[in-house]
Short mmCIF file of C-alpha atoms in Angstrom, two decimals:
data_model
loop_
_atom_site.label_atom_id
_atom_site.label_comp_id
_atom_site.label_asym_id
_atom_site.label_seq_id
_atom_site.Cartn_x
_atom_site.Cartn_y
_atom_site.Cartn_z
CA MET A 17 19.58 -8.61 63.88
CA SER A 18 19.83 -4.69 64.21
CA SER A 19 21.56 -4.83 60.92
CA LEU A 20 18.51 -6.62 59.43
CA PHE A 21 16.28 -3.79 60.30
CA SER A 22 18.49 -1.07 59.87
CA LYS A 23 17.46 2.44 58.76
CA ASP A 24 18.20 1.65 55.13
CA ASN A 25 16.39 -1.69 55.22
CA GLN A 26 13.17 -0.12 56.63
CA LYS A 27 13.20 2.78 54.23
CA VAL A 28 13.32 0.21 51.42
CA PHE A 29 10.55 -1.41 52.89
CA LEU A 30 8.57 1.22 53.62
CA GLU A 31 8.95 3.66 50.53
CA PRO A 32 6.96 1.40 48.00
CA LEU A 33 3.89 1.28 50.56
CA ASN A 34 3.76 5.34 50.44
CA LEU A 35 5.82 7.52 48.86
CA ASN A 36 6.95 5.96 46.01
CA ASN A 37 4.45 3.20 45.58
CA PRO A 38 4.51 1.35 42.30
CA ILE A 39 0.75 2.29 41.50
CA LEU A 40 0.52 5.84 43.06
CA VAL A 41 3.61 7.42 42.35
CA GLN A 42 5.57 4.86 39.56
CA VAL A 43 2.05 4.28 37.93
CA LEU A 44 2.89 0.57 37.12
CA GLY A 45 0.94 -2.45 36.96
CA ILE A 46 -2.42 -0.18 36.24
CA CYS A 47 -3.50 -2.80 33.82
CA SER A 48 -4.14 -5.74 36.43
CA ALA A 49 -5.07 -3.09 38.86
CA LEU A 50 -8.20 -2.19 36.72
CA ALA A 51 -8.84 -5.64 35.98
CA VAL A 52 -9.46 -7.78 39.02
CA THR A 53 -10.73 -5.63 41.48
CA SER A 54 -14.55 -6.05 40.70
CA LYS A 55 -14.74 -7.79 44.29
CA LEU A 56 -12.24 -7.95 47.08
CA GLU A 57 -11.14 -11.41 47.27
CA PRO A 58 -9.78 -11.50 43.87
CA SER A 59 -8.20 -8.37 44.87
CA ILE A 60 -6.60 -9.70 47.71
CA VAL A 61 -5.25 -13.08 46.26
CA MET A 62 -4.08 -11.02 43.20
CA GLY A 63 -2.20 -8.42 45.65
CA LEU A 64 -0.68 -11.50 47.85
CA SER A 65 0.33 -13.22 44.61
CA VAL A 66 2.22 -10.34 43.20
CA THR A 67 3.58 -9.93 46.87
CA VAL A 68 5.01 -13.38 46.79
CA ILE A 69 6.47 -13.36 43.35
CA THR A 70 8.13 -9.79 43.63
CA ALA A 71 9.89 -11.02 46.93
CA PHE A 72 11.02 -14.21 45.55
CA SER A 73 11.79 -13.41 42.20
CA ASN A 74 13.91 -10.18 43.63
CA VAL A 75 15.70 -12.66 46.02
CA ILE A 76 16.68 -15.05 43.19
CA ILE A 77 17.79 -12.28 41.09
CA SER A 78 19.71 -10.90 43.82
CA LEU A 79 21.44 -14.22 44.71
CA LEU A 80 22.30 -14.68 41.05
CA ARG A 81 23.05 -11.15 40.15
CA LYS A 82 26.94 -11.52 40.14
CA THR A 83 26.49 -14.53 37.72
CA ILE A 84 24.09 -13.45 35.41
CA PRO A 85 25.42 -12.73 31.85
CA ASN A 86 24.60 -9.19 31.09
CA ARG A 87 23.48 -9.72 27.47
CA ILE A 88 20.56 -11.96 28.60
CA ARG A 89 19.92 -10.48 32.11
CA ILE A 90 16.34 -9.38 31.00
CA ILE A 91 15.53 -13.00 29.49
CA ILE A 92 16.91 -14.70 32.86
CA GLN A 93 14.55 -12.41 34.85
CA LEU A 94 12.20 -13.24 32.77
CA VAL A 95 12.57 -16.90 33.00
CA VAL A 96 12.28 -16.59 36.68
CA VAL A 97 9.47 -14.52 36.65
CA ALA A 98 7.76 -16.59 34.49
CA ALA A 99 8.55 -20.02 36.49
CA LEU A 100 7.47 -18.39 39.60
CA VAL A 101 4.04 -17.20 38.21
CA THR A 102 3.34 -20.44 36.74
CA ILE A 103 3.95 -22.34 40.19
CA VAL A 104 1.86 -19.60 41.88
CA SER A 105 -0.96 -20.38 39.03
CA MET A 106 -0.74 -24.04 39.52
CA VAL A 107 -1.14 -23.73 43.41
CA LEU A 108 -3.91 -21.37 43.13
CA LYS A 109 -5.65 -23.84 40.91
CA ALA A 110 -5.55 -26.71 43.30
CA PHE A 111 -6.13 -24.85 46.43
CA ALA A 112 -8.18 -22.06 45.57
CA TYR A 113 -10.04 -22.89 42.18
CA ASP A 114 -12.81 -20.53 42.35
CA VAL A 115 -10.46 -17.53 42.72
CA SER A 116 -8.25 -18.86 40.01
CA VAL A 117 -11.08 -18.99 37.45
CA GLU A 118 -11.99 -15.58 38.52
CA LEU A 119 -8.51 -14.12 37.96
CA SER A 120 -8.48 -16.29 35.03
CA VAL A 121 -5.53 -14.65 32.53
CA TYR A 122 -4.49 -12.03 35.10
CA VAL A 123 -2.28 -14.47 36.99
CA GLY A 124 -0.24 -15.23 33.67
CA LEU A 125 -0.37 -11.69 32.85
CA ILE A 126 1.60 -11.15 36.36
CA ILE A 127 4.63 -11.95 34.05
CA THR A 128 4.17 -8.77 32.14
CA ASN A 129 3.39 -6.67 35.68
CA CYS A 130 5.66 -3.94 34.98
CA ILE A 131 6.06 -3.52 38.93
CA LEU A 132 8.38 -6.78 38.76
CA MET A 133 10.75 -6.24 35.74
CA GLY A 134 10.98 -2.85 37.21
CA ARG A 135 11.85 -4.04 40.87
CA LEU A 136 14.21 -6.53 39.56
CA GLU A 137 16.15 -4.35 37.04
CA ALA A 138 16.23 -1.58 39.13
CA PHE A 139 16.92 -2.81 42.83
CA ALA A 140 17.73 -6.51 42.75
CA MET A 141 20.52 -6.53 40.40
CA SER A 142 22.68 -4.08 42.52
CA ASN A 143 21.74 -5.25 45.96
CA GLU A 144 22.23 -7.96 48.37
CA PRO A 145 19.18 -10.55 48.80
CA TRP A 146 17.92 -9.34 52.23
CA PRO A 147 17.03 -5.86 51.09
CA SER A 148 16.11 -6.97 47.64
CA PHE A 149 13.47 -9.40 49.71
CA LEU A 150 12.10 -6.37 51.70
CA ASP A 151 11.83 -4.14 48.51
CA GLY A 152 9.69 -6.96 46.77
CA VAL A 153 7.47 -7.61 49.69
CA GLY A 154 7.29 -3.68 50.02
CA SER A 155 6.65 -3.07 46.57
CA GLY A 156 4.05 -5.87 46.48
CA LEU A 157 2.25 -4.80 49.59
CA GLY A 158 2.28 -1.12 48.06
CA TYR A 159 0.40 -2.86 44.94
CA ALA A 160 -1.85 -5.03 46.99
CA TRP A 161 -3.29 -2.29 49.42
CA ILE A 162 -4.37 0.16 46.37
CA LEU A 163 -5.91 -3.07 44.90
CA VAL A 164 -7.89 -3.84 48.35
CA VAL A 165 -8.83 -0.30 48.77
CA VAL A 166 -10.57 -0.10 44.63
CA GLY A 167 -11.81 -3.63 45.07
CA ALA A 168 -13.46 -2.78 48.35
CA VAL A 169 -15.30 0.31 47.11
CA ARG A 170 -16.15 -1.38 43.89
CA GLU A 171 -17.82 -4.79 45.89
CA LEU A 172 -19.33 -2.42 48.30
CA PHE A 173 -21.27 -0.34 45.99
CA GLY A 174 -21.38 -2.64 42.99
CA SER A 175 -22.82 -5.55 44.82
CA GLY A 176 -23.52 -4.51 48.30
CA THR A 177 -20.94 -6.96 49.99
CA LEU A 178 -17.73 -7.48 51.09
CA LEU A 179 -16.02 -10.78 50.52
CA ASN A 180 -19.45 -12.06 49.63
CA ILE A 181 -20.62 -11.56 52.95
CA ARG A 182 -23.87 -8.97 52.40
CA ILE A 183 -22.92 -5.43 54.16
CA ILE A 184 -25.77 -3.15 52.84
CA PRO A 185 -28.61 -4.40 54.71
CA GLN A 186 -31.82 -5.68 53.02
CA PHE A 187 -34.32 -2.69 54.23
CA CYS A 188 -32.02 -0.27 52.42
CA TYR A 189 -33.03 -2.22 49.09
CA ASP A 190 -36.70 -2.18 50.38
CA ALA A 191 -36.35 1.31 50.53
CA GLY A 192 -35.36 2.12 46.85
CA TYR A 193 -31.18 1.58 47.11
CA MET A 194 -29.61 0.05 44.23
CA ASP A 195 -26.57 -1.52 43.31
CA ASN A 196 -24.37 0.68 41.02
CA GLY A 197 -24.07 -1.19 38.13
CA MET A 198 -21.08 1.24 36.80
CA MET A 199 -19.05 -0.07 39.92
CA THR A 200 -18.62 -3.28 38.41
CA MET A 201 -17.15 -2.01 35.06
CA PRO A 202 -13.30 -1.41 34.58
CA ALA A 203 -14.04 2.30 33.67
CA MET A 204 -15.15 2.65 37.03
CA ALA A 205 -11.86 1.10 38.53
CA MET A 206 -10.19 3.88 36.72
CA ILE A 207 -12.09 6.59 38.30
CA ILE A 208 -11.84 5.30 41.72
CA LEU A 209 -7.79 4.69 41.16
CA GLY A 210 -7.85 8.13 40.01
CA CYS A 211 -9.54 9.63 43.12
CA VAL A 212 -7.11 7.21 45.28
CA VAL A 213 -4.13 9.04 43.44
CA TRP A 214 -5.63 12.44 43.90
CA ALA A 215 -6.32 11.63 47.74
CA HIS A 216 -2.79 10.47 47.93
CA ARG A 217 -1.20 13.53 46.50
CA ALA A 218 -3.10 15.98 48.52
CA LEU A 219 -2.64 14.14 51.66
CA VAL A 220 1.19 13.17 51.41
CA LYS A 221 3.33 16.37 50.72
CA GLU A 222 6.76 15.81 49.47
CA MET B 10 37.07 -19.69 40.37
CA LYS B 11 36.35 -16.76 37.93
CA PHE B 12 34.28 -16.98 34.71
CA ASN B 13 34.19 -14.26 32.19
CA THR B 14 30.75 -13.74 32.30
CA ASN B 15 30.38 -11.58 29.01
CA SER B 16 31.86 -14.76 26.94
CA ASN B 17 29.60 -16.45 24.64
CA THR B 18 30.02 -19.90 25.98
CA TYR B 19 29.46 -19.01 29.31
CA THR B 20 26.19 -16.93 28.33
CA ILE B 21 24.67 -20.08 26.47
CA VAL B 22 25.67 -22.56 29.09
CA TYR B 23 24.18 -20.16 31.64
CA ALA B 24 20.99 -20.10 29.75
CA ALA B 25 20.92 -23.59 29.23
CA ILE B 26 21.00 -24.53 32.84
CA THR B 27 18.54 -22.06 33.89
CA VAL B 28 16.09 -23.26 31.43
CA VAL B 29 16.56 -27.23 32.53
CA ILE B 30 16.34 -26.15 36.19
CA VAL B 31 13.24 -24.20 35.24
CA ALA B 32 11.74 -27.23 33.31
CA PHE B 33 12.43 -29.81 36.07
CA LEU B 34 10.75 -27.58 38.98
CA LEU B 35 7.87 -26.68 36.83
CA ALA B 36 7.23 -30.38 35.89
CA PHE B 37 7.78 -31.34 39.56
CA VAL B 38 4.97 -29.16 40.77
CA SER B 39 2.58 -29.65 38.16
CA SER B 40 2.65 -33.34 38.71
CA ALA B 41 2.46 -32.88 42.39
CA LEU B 42 -0.73 -30.83 42.27
CA LYS B 43 -2.27 -32.64 39.33
CA GLU B 44 -4.43 -34.86 41.18
CA ARG B 45 -6.15 -31.80 43.23
CA SER B 46 -6.72 -29.52 40.27
CA GLU B 47 -8.15 -31.99 38.22
CA ALA B 48 -10.60 -32.95 41.12
CA ASN B 49 -11.18 -29.15 41.29
CA GLU B 50 -11.95 -28.78 37.79
CA ARG B 51 -14.23 -32.07 37.72
CA ILE B 52 -16.44 -30.86 40.69
CA ASP B 53 -16.50 -27.21 38.93
CA THR B 54 -18.13 -28.95 35.60
CA LYS B 55 -20.48 -30.92 37.88
CA ARG B 56 -21.70 -27.57 39.70
CA GLN B 57 -22.23 -26.27 36.01
CA ILE B 58 -24.34 -29.10 34.99
CA LEU B 59 -26.47 -29.12 38.33
CA ALA B 60 -27.00 -25.31 37.80
CA SER B 61 -29.16 -25.89 34.60
CA LEU B 62 -31.23 -28.31 36.91
CA ILE B 63 -31.47 -26.83 40.33
CA ASP B 64 -29.99 -24.05 42.52
CA VAL B 65 -26.57 -24.68 43.66
CA SER B 66 -25.70 -21.86 45.19
CA ASN B 67 -26.03 -23.28 48.57
CA ILE B 68 -24.55 -26.22 47.84
CA ALA B 69 -20.76 -26.75 49.25
CA ASP B 70 -18.23 -27.81 47.02
CA ALA B 71 -17.66 -31.41 49.35
CA ASP B 72 -21.35 -31.92 48.61
CA ILE B 73 -21.51 -31.57 44.75
CA GLU B 74 -20.39 -35.35 43.94
CA SER B 75 -23.00 -36.74 45.91
CA THR B 76 -25.58 -34.35 44.47
CA TYR B 77 -24.27 -35.02 41.21
CA LEU B 78 -24.97 -38.62 41.69
CA LYS B 79 -28.23 -38.30 43.22
CA TYR B 80 -29.78 -36.58 40.14
CA ILE B 81 -27.85 -37.49 37.05
CA GLN B 82 -29.22 -40.99 35.75
CA ALA B 83 -26.55 -41.39 33.02
CA ASP B 84 -24.31 -39.46 30.65
CA GLU B 85 -24.83 -40.85 27.45
CA ILE B 86 -22.74 -40.33 24.32
CA VAL B 87 -24.80 -39.78 21.04
CA ASN B 88 -24.63 -38.79 17.90
CA ASP B 89 -26.57 -36.19 15.51
CA LYS B 90 -28.91 -39.04 14.33
CA GLY B 91 -29.85 -39.97 17.74
CA ASP B 92 -28.01 -43.30 18.10
CA ILE B 93 -26.98 -43.90 21.83
CA LEU B 94 -22.98 -44.67 21.29
CA LYS B 95 -22.31 -45.22 25.40
CA ALA B 96 -24.89 -45.87 27.69
CA GLY B 97 -23.03 -43.94 30.52
CA ALA B 98 -24.32 -46.05 33.35
CA ASP B 99 -21.15 -45.01 35.57
CA LYS B 100 -22.75 -41.07 35.53
CA ASP B 101 -19.46 -39.61 34.84
CA LYS B 102 -17.18 -41.87 32.73
CA ASP B 103 -18.63 -41.62 29.43
CA GLY B 104 -20.22 -38.40 28.29
CA PHE B 105 -18.94 -36.48 31.21
CA ALA B 106 -15.61 -37.28 29.97
CA VAL B 107 -15.77 -35.44 26.85
CA SER B 108 -14.12 -32.55 26.97
CA ARG B 109 -15.37 -29.29 25.56
CA LYS B 110 -13.24 -29.34 22.44
CA GLU B 111 -13.99 -33.06 21.60
CA ILE B 112 -17.68 -32.15 21.24
CA GLY B 113 -19.01 -32.77 17.86
CA ALA B 114 -21.69 -34.42 15.63
CA ASP B 115 -20.48 -37.94 16.71
CA ASN B 116 -19.47 -37.17 20.17
CA LEU B 117 -22.54 -35.72 22.10
CA PRO B 118 -22.70 -35.72 25.73
CA PHE B 119 -26.32 -36.12 26.73
CA TYR B 120 -27.45 -36.12 30.71
CA VAL B 121 -30.58 -38.08 31.59
CA CYS B 122 -31.51 -36.55 35.00
CA GLN B 123 -34.26 -37.15 37.60
CA VAL B 124 -35.11 -34.32 39.70
CA ASP B 125 -38.21 -34.98 42.28
CA SER B 126 -39.63 -37.70 40.31
CA GLN B 127 -39.33 -35.12 37.13
CA SER B 128 -37.35 -36.88 34.10
CA LEU B 129 -35.19 -34.04 32.57
CA TYR B 130 -32.21 -34.00 30.08
CA VAL B 131 -29.39 -31.75 30.04
CA ILE B 132 -27.49 -30.99 26.66
CA PRO B 133 -24.24 -29.41 26.83
CA MET B 134 -23.25 -26.56 24.19
CA VAL B 135 -19.96 -24.57 22.81
CA GLY B 136 -20.02 -21.72 20.88
CA LYS B 137 -17.95 -18.66 20.22
CA GLY B 138 -18.90 -15.50 21.90
CA LEU B 139 -17.12 -12.11 21.25
CA TRP B 140 -13.49 -12.85 22.60
CA GLY B 141 -13.37 -16.48 23.25
CA THR B 142 -15.20 -19.60 24.09
CA ILE B 143 -18.84 -19.67 25.57
CA TRP B 144 -20.71 -22.73 26.49
CA GLY B 145 -23.81 -23.68 28.41
CA TYR B 146 -26.02 -26.57 29.92
CA VAL B 147 -29.79 -26.36 28.62
CA ALA B 148 -32.15 -28.74 30.81
CA LEU B 149 -35.15 -29.72 28.88
CA LYS B 150 -38.29 -31.26 30.67
CA ALA B 151 -39.72 -34.60 30.13
CA ASP B 152 -41.26 -33.42 26.93
CA GLY B 153 -38.30 -32.65 25.30
CA LYS B 154 -39.28 -29.16 24.20
CA THR B 155 -39.86 -26.99 27.09
CA VAL B 156 -36.62 -25.57 29.01
CA HIS B 157 -36.69 -26.47 32.48
CA GLY B 158 -33.41 -24.42 33.32
CA THR B 159 -29.87 -23.06 31.78
CA TYR B 160 -26.65 -22.31 32.64
CA PHE B 161 -23.97 -20.44 30.61
CA SER B 162 -20.44 -19.55 30.92
CA HIS B 163 -17.73 -17.99 28.89
CA GLU B 164 -13.84 -17.65 28.87
CA SER B 165 -13.19 -14.21 28.61
CA GLU B 166 -16.43 -12.06 27.56
CA THR B 167 -16.51 -8.27 28.39
CA ALA B 168 -16.57 -7.70 32.10
CA GLY B 169 -20.08 -6.19 32.88
CA LEU B 170 -21.56 -6.81 29.49
CA GLY B 171 -20.96 -10.29 27.58
CA SER B 172 -19.96 -11.77 31.00
CA LEU B 173 -23.76 -11.37 32.11
CA ILE B 174 -24.62 -14.51 30.46
CA LYS B 175 -22.93 -16.25 33.27
CA GLU B 176 -25.61 -14.28 35.43
CA ALA B 177 -29.00 -15.59 36.77
CA PRO B 178 -31.06 -12.63 35.47
CA PHE B 179 -29.98 -13.65 31.67
CA GLN B 180 -30.27 -17.50 32.77
CA LYS B 181 -33.53 -17.17 34.22
CA GLN B 182 -35.70 -15.80 31.41
CA PHE B 183 -35.05 -19.18 29.38
CA GLU B 184 -37.14 -20.93 32.26
CA GLY B 185 -40.42 -22.35 30.68
CA LYS B 186 -39.55 -21.44 27.02
CA THR B 187 -40.25 -23.47 23.93
CA ALA B 188 -37.23 -24.84 22.61
CA TYR B 189 -38.68 -27.23 19.73
CA ASP B 190 -42.35 -26.19 18.12
CA GLU B 191 -44.78 -29.21 17.03
CA THR B 192 -42.73 -30.06 13.67
CA GLY B 193 -39.71 -30.27 15.81
CA THR B 194 -38.15 -27.20 14.48
CA ALA B 195 -35.46 -25.26 17.00
CA VAL B 196 -37.30 -22.04 17.54
CA LEU B 197 -35.64 -21.01 20.98
CA ARG B 198 -33.78 -17.75 19.96
CA VAL B 199 -31.85 -15.00 21.62
CA VAL B 200 -32.90 -11.66 19.99
CA LYS B 201 -31.60 -8.05 20.19
CA SER B 202 -32.18 -6.68 23.60
CA GLY B 203 -35.55 -5.22 23.71
CA GLN B 204 -36.87 -6.85 20.81
CA VAL B 205 -38.68 -9.78 21.85
CA LYS B 206 -41.75 -10.40 19.91
CA ASP B 207 -42.83 -14.03 20.81
CA PRO B 208 -42.27 -14.28 24.83
CA GLN B 209 -42.60 -18.32 24.45
CA THR B 210 -39.80 -18.78 22.36
CA GLN B 211 -37.56 -15.45 22.72
CA CYS B 212 -35.11 -14.23 25.06
CA ASP B 213 -33.71 -10.91 25.72
CA GLY B 214 -30.06 -10.53 24.53
CA ILE B 215 -27.71 -8.18 26.80
CA SER B 216 -27.68 -4.60 25.62
CA GLY B 217 -24.18 -3.76 24.69
CA ALA B 218 -22.80 -7.16 24.15
CA THR B 219 -24.70 -7.91 20.78
CA LEU B 220 -21.90 -9.96 19.61
CA THR B 221 -22.09 -12.32 22.92
CA SER B 222 -26.08 -12.39 22.72
CA ASN B 223 -25.43 -13.42 19.20
CA GLY B 224 -23.15 -16.11 19.89
CA VAL B 225 -25.33 -17.44 22.43
CA ASP B 226 -28.19 -17.75 20.03
CA GLN B 227 -26.28 -19.33 17.12
CA MET B 228 -24.90 -21.86 19.87
CA ILE B 229 -28.52 -22.75 21.16
CA GLN B 230 -29.54 -23.15 17.19
CA ASP B 231 -26.72 -25.44 16.65
CA TYR B 232 -27.15 -27.76 19.71
CA LEU B 233 -30.71 -27.75 19.39
CA ASN B 234 -30.64 -29.02 15.92
CA LEU B 235 -27.64 -31.67 16.98
CA TYR B 236 -29.70 -33.14 19.86
CA LYS B 237 -32.70 -33.11 18.24
CA ALA B 238 -32.81 -36.58 17.14
CA ARG B 239 -31.68 -38.12 20.33
CA LEU B 240 -34.65 -35.93 22.39
CA ALA B 241 -37.22 -37.06 19.95
CA LYS B 242 -36.33 -40.58 20.71
CA SER B 243 -36.43 -40.19 24.67
CA THR B 244 -39.75 -38.17 24.63
CA ALA B 245 -41.20 -40.94 21.80
CA SER B 246 -40.57 -43.70 24.92
CA THR B 247 -42.04 -41.53 27.52
CA PHE B 248 -45.31 -41.03 25.34
CA GLU B 249 -45.58 -45.15 25.03
CA ASP B 250 -44.65 -45.26 28.94
CA THR B 251 -48.05 -43.59 29.46
CA GLU B 252 -50.12 -45.14 27.44
CA ASN B 253 -49.13 -48.52 28.89
CA GLU B 254 -49.97 -47.24 32.10
#
């Protein structure tokens, strides 16, 4: 067991959460991060979906890595990712219909999420399945927590709720407080994301 | 066993096998989940129809079916001449089964409803927004002229702008508006934001989403004309009923 959680493996898992965060440092997957974060719930579902897909596509590609013909390796990676994305989208439709409607095309667009192809090509193609799995989970969660932060800020100030539960009490509205409509627009997601990157760079010196 | 992973044969066979495996996998998952996702879609559509009649925000998904059966009397299929092609006695087998893409002048779903002893008619509509399909349900009162409530939704309108047609503030302003004037002309319009001249027939468009608003306007005009004959028939019979009483 100790080898499963060795120093190297821990590093593989923890780096994308912070020092090598896919959104903050590698600046990948920005498009969907802006599009789905107007509410907290779709942000969480999107983050989890990407985590599941990166983890399993990493494992599958890592298992196949010695057999994949070099000339069509990107296509094989795409097929694996596309199959997983389609399955996730069908599962969401069956078990979380409202969320799947809200995420609409963005579930399908996980296929084109650069984080996935980036991790497959850069990590899974040259590493064992277990570290690849950790790398996938780490990258996915690194992506997810940024989405959750942006989604929480946008929902709180844009609609006064979190997970559709009212947080800002009614008397604030009676006293003249208003929801910030700007927060529900994608432009504001860009600005919040910029602030997160700023805070991250300021706090983490490396 | 050692293959030359760079040979053409290997590459082609590898690609073929991968595709077959993936195809089987997807087909299997799809058929396993089909029933569930179709049920979800049905409930969602019923919720949208009900949204034009009553406030559905507090109704749980599990109660949608029973609420639908309670309020909807029939889902007819009619044509633009007002003929009833199917009576829709089962409430969700005829008009309800017509998908958005199949709606046409000879295939129009028409819902006859009863809410708190008030006869209402719901007409579905489909149109084009800026980026994709928009659709809606407009409920008319027993006179066939006054709007009771509306529900609009969209596939991919701009978030925060065109997507506002899905929100209550836009939909609420239709309540009580006049859809047809005395001569039976469709008069209900969505006008450019802030340019409402006749508050009885005109609704405010969404500023910043002129093309989506125009799409809603065009859709309402188109479908009010298509359903004109069928509505005229219903209201005529309503008047006879009152005379008999």
